[in-house]
């Protein structure tokens, strides 16, 4: 399930937001100006200072959020006492 559809990620999505800082422009092969950004997470636990366009940073942020989702689910499973296997009945 994508993190945007996961109810367990509701609070995390409010805390973790993509922040873009304009750092310049570049020209494409067709001569079109493209904005370049540095990026980070509003929660402060992810940053990418490389000068990329929006799409590249959005992809990196999606990866960050997917990793966060995996951590939250692992923590939820541990706190619930589940071992990842179905309960065995006698």
XYZ file of N, CA and C in Angstrom:
270
model
N 0.838 -1.166 0.000
C 0.000 0.000 0.000
C 0.896 1.247 0.000
N 0.571 2.214 -0.842
C 1.346 3.448 -0.924
C 1.140 4.251 0.355
N 2.169 4.958 0.787
C 2.091 5.670 2.061
C 0.982 6.725 2.089
N 0.590 7.254 0.940
C -0.472 8.257 0.916
C -1.843 7.655 1.198
N -1.978 6.338 1.051
C -3.242 5.647 1.302
C -3.265 4.912 2.638
N -2.177 4.943 3.379
C -2.025 4.175 4.612
C -2.516 4.990 5.815
N -3.577 4.534 6.499
C -4.086 5.275 7.660
C -3.057 5.412 8.787
N -2.149 4.462 8.900
C -1.113 4.533 9.931
C -0.166 5.709 9.678
N -0.132 6.209 8.451
C 0.766 7.304 8.082
C 0.113 8.684 8.189
N -1.132 8.770 8.654
C -1.822 10.058 8.716
C -1.031 11.099 9.507
N -0.630 10.776 10.703
C 0.121 11.722 11.536
C 1.480 12.026 10.922
N 2.139 11.013 10.381
C 3.461 11.209 9.772
C 3.380 12.135 8.561
N 2.310 12.020 7.771
C 2.170 12.895 6.595
C 1.994 14.350 7.002
N 1.362 14.596 8.152
C 1.211 15.977 8.621
C 2.552 16.542 9.083
N 3.405 15.706 9.660
C 4.699 16.139 10.189
C 5.776 16.197 9.100
N 5.748 15.262 8.189
C 6.778 15.145 7.158
C 6.262 15.751 5.855
N 6.827 16.872 5.481
C 6.449 17.561 4.236
C 7.706 17.853 3.439
N 7.588 17.788 2.134
C 8.694 18.118 1.242
C 8.873 19.625 1.218
N 10.090 20.076 1.501
C 10.434 21.496 1.441
C 11.470 21.673 0.344
N 11.204 22.595 -0.574
C 12.119 22.866 -1.682
C 12.711 24.260 -1.523
N 14.012 24.372 -1.725
C 14.708 25.647 -1.670
C 15.301 25.920 -3.049
N 14.836 26.961 -3.740
C 15.387 27.262 -5.071
C 16.884 27.572 -4.980
N 17.661 26.949 -5.865
C 19.122 27.179 -5.860
C 19.642 27.625 -7.220
N 18.776 27.717 -8.208
C 19.227 28.172 -9.523
C 18.371 27.606 -10.634
N 18.862 27.762 -11.846
C 18.175 27.233 -13.020
C 19.190 26.583 -13.944
N 18.683 25.783 -14.838
C 19.499 25.180 -15.882
C 18.664 25.159 -17.149
N 19.321 25.003 -18.279
C 18.602 24.917 -19.553
C 18.547 23.467 -20.010
N 17.392 23.069 -20.505
C 17.253 21.735 -21.073
C 17.900 21.715 -22.448
N 17.930 20.544 -23.053
C 18.481 20.424 -24.402
C 17.720 21.269 -25.421
N 16.463 21.581 -25.096
C 15.631 22.373 -26.002
C 15.660 23.856 -25.658
N 16.529 24.257 -24.717
C 16.686 25.663 -24.366
C 15.678 26.196 -23.371
N 14.911 25.324 -22.730
C 13.913 25.749 -21.752
C 14.567 25.835 -20.375
N 14.332 26.939 -19.667
C 14.844 27.074 -18.305
C 14.089 26.153 -17.354
N 14.825 25.448 -16.513
C 14.261 24.551 -15.512
C 14.796 24.950 -14.148
N 13.889 25.113 -13.184
C 14.296 25.450 -11.817
C 15.011 24.271 -11.165
N 16.042 24.577 -10.388
C 16.748 23.575 -9.589
C 16.538 23.888 -8.120
N 16.472 22.827 -7.315
C 16.174 22.979 -5.897
C 17.096 22.109 -5.049
N 17.282 22.519 -3.813
C 17.733 21.656 -2.745
C 16.466 21.245 -2.012
N 16.464 20.109 -1.341
C 15.215 19.633 -0.734
C 15.461 19.079 0.663
N 14.410 19.078 1.442
C 14.465 18.514 2.776
C 13.072 18.151 3.253
N 13.033 17.521 4.407
C 11.781 17.126 5.039
C 11.517 18.091 6.198
N 10.266 18.524 6.347
C 9.908 19.454 7.415
C 10.207 18.876 8.798
N 10.226 17.560 8.925
C 10.522 16.918 10.206
C 12.016 16.935 10.504
N 12.826 17.264 9.517
C 14.270 17.385 9.729
C 15.056 16.100 9.651
N 14.438 15.010 9.196
C 15.157 13.735 9.174
C 15.540 13.267 7.772
N 15.392 14.116 6.778
C 15.826 13.801 5.413
C 16.210 15.097 4.722
N 17.322 15.074 3.987
C 17.761 16.246 3.244
C 18.536 15.794 2.018
N 18.367 16.502 0.931
C 19.125 16.248 -0.291
C 19.534 17.602 -0.857
N 20.795 17.954 -0.685
C 21.274 19.269 -1.115
C 21.697 19.302 -2.587
N 21.607 18.150 -3.257
C 21.964 18.148 -4.676
C 20.996 19.026 -5.450
N 21.476 19.665 -6.483
C 20.663 20.580 -7.287
C 19.909 19.793 -8.351
N 18.684 19.438 -8.010
C 17.818 18.668 -8.902
C 16.541 19.441 -9.177
N 15.816 18.992 -10.186
C 14.480 19.509 -10.449
C 13.484 18.906 -9.472
N 12.258 19.416 -9.525
C 11.213 18.974 -8.598
C 10.983 17.470 -8.654
N 10.869 16.907 -9.858
C 10.521 15.485 -9.980
C 11.537 14.580 -9.305
N 12.815 14.893 -9.441
C 13.850 14.061 -8.819
C 13.761 14.139 -7.297
N 13.529 15.334 -6.764
C 13.401 15.456 -5.307
C 12.125 14.799 -4.806
N 11.042 14.892 -5.571
C 9.797 14.242 -5.170
C 9.996 12.734 -5.093
N 10.755 12.182 -6.017
C 11.043 10.742 -5.995
C 11.863 10.371 -4.758
N 12.864 11.183 -4.434
C 13.662 10.936 -3.232
C 12.840 11.042 -1.963
N 11.930 12.013 -1.914
C 11.063 12.176 -0.754
C 10.098 10.999 -0.625
N 9.591 10.514 -1.746
C 8.727 9.321 -1.717
C 9.469 8.134 -1.120
N 10.743 7.990 -1.472
C 11.547 6.900 -0.911
C 11.686 7.078 0.604
N 11.945 8.306 1.040
C 12.044 8.610 2.472
C 10.752 8.221 3.188
N 9.610 8.594 2.619
C 8.322 8.305 3.244
C 8.015 6.808 3.242
N 8.440 6.099 2.201
C 8.249 4.651 2.149
C 9.058 3.975 3.252
N 10.293 4.435 3.463
C 11.122 3.888 4.541
C 10.497 4.182 5.902
N 9.962 5.381 6.069
C 9.281 5.738 7.312
C 8.063 4.837 7.533
N 7.319 4.580 6.474
C 6.150 3.702 6.554
C 6.556 2.307 7.016
N 7.636 1.779 6.452
C 8.116 0.453 6.843
C 8.511 0.435 8.319
N 9.167 1.506 8.778
C 9.560 1.585 10.189
C 8.329 1.644 11.100
N 7.337 2.443 10.710
C 6.122 2.543 11.527
C 5.392 1.212 11.613
N 5.323 0.496 10.504
C 4.645 -0.803 10.523
C 5.430 -1.815 11.351
N 6.747 -1.772 11.278
C 7.563 -2.686 12.084
C 7.381 -2.381 13.568
N 7.339 -1.104 13.925
C 7.132 -0.695 15.317
C 5.745 -1.095 15.787
N 4.751 -0.902 14.933
C 3.370 -1.270 15.271
C 3.266 -2.775 15.508
N 3.920 -3.554 14.670
C 3.898 -5.013 14.808
C 4.571 -5.439 16.104
N 5.721 -4.833 16.420
C 6.429 -5.178 17.649
C 5.612 -4.814 18.880
N 5.004 -3.626 18.868
C 4.249 -3.193 20.048
C 2.971 -4.005 20.236
N 2.449 -4.553 19.154
C 1.243 -5.381 19.256
C 1.578 -6.812 19.651
N 2.865 -7.154 19.664
C 3.271 -8.491 20.065
C 3.133 -9.524 18.973
N 3.012 -9.090 17.728
C 2.889 -10.025 16.617
C 4.279 -10.439 16.142
N 4.367 -11.696 15.725
C 5.642 -12.176 15.197
C 5.629 -12.242 13.681
N 4.580 -11.745 13.055
C 4.502 -11.758 11.611
C 3.868 -13.019 11.043
N 3.496 -13.946 11.926
C 2.891 -15.201 11.486
C 1.474 -15.283 12.034
N 0.591 -15.983 11.349
C -0.785 -16.145 11.862
C -0.773 -16.886 13.186
N -1.786 -16.593 14.002
C -1.899 -17.298 15.278
C -2.166 -18.781 15.026
N -1.546 -19.606 15.849
C -1.753 -21.051 15.746
C -2.808 -21.448 16.773
N -3.796 -22.183 16.308
C -4.842 -22.647 17.214
C -4.563 -24.091 17.608
N -4.982 -24.455 18.806
C -4.757 -25.815 19.293
C -5.697 -26.792 18.659
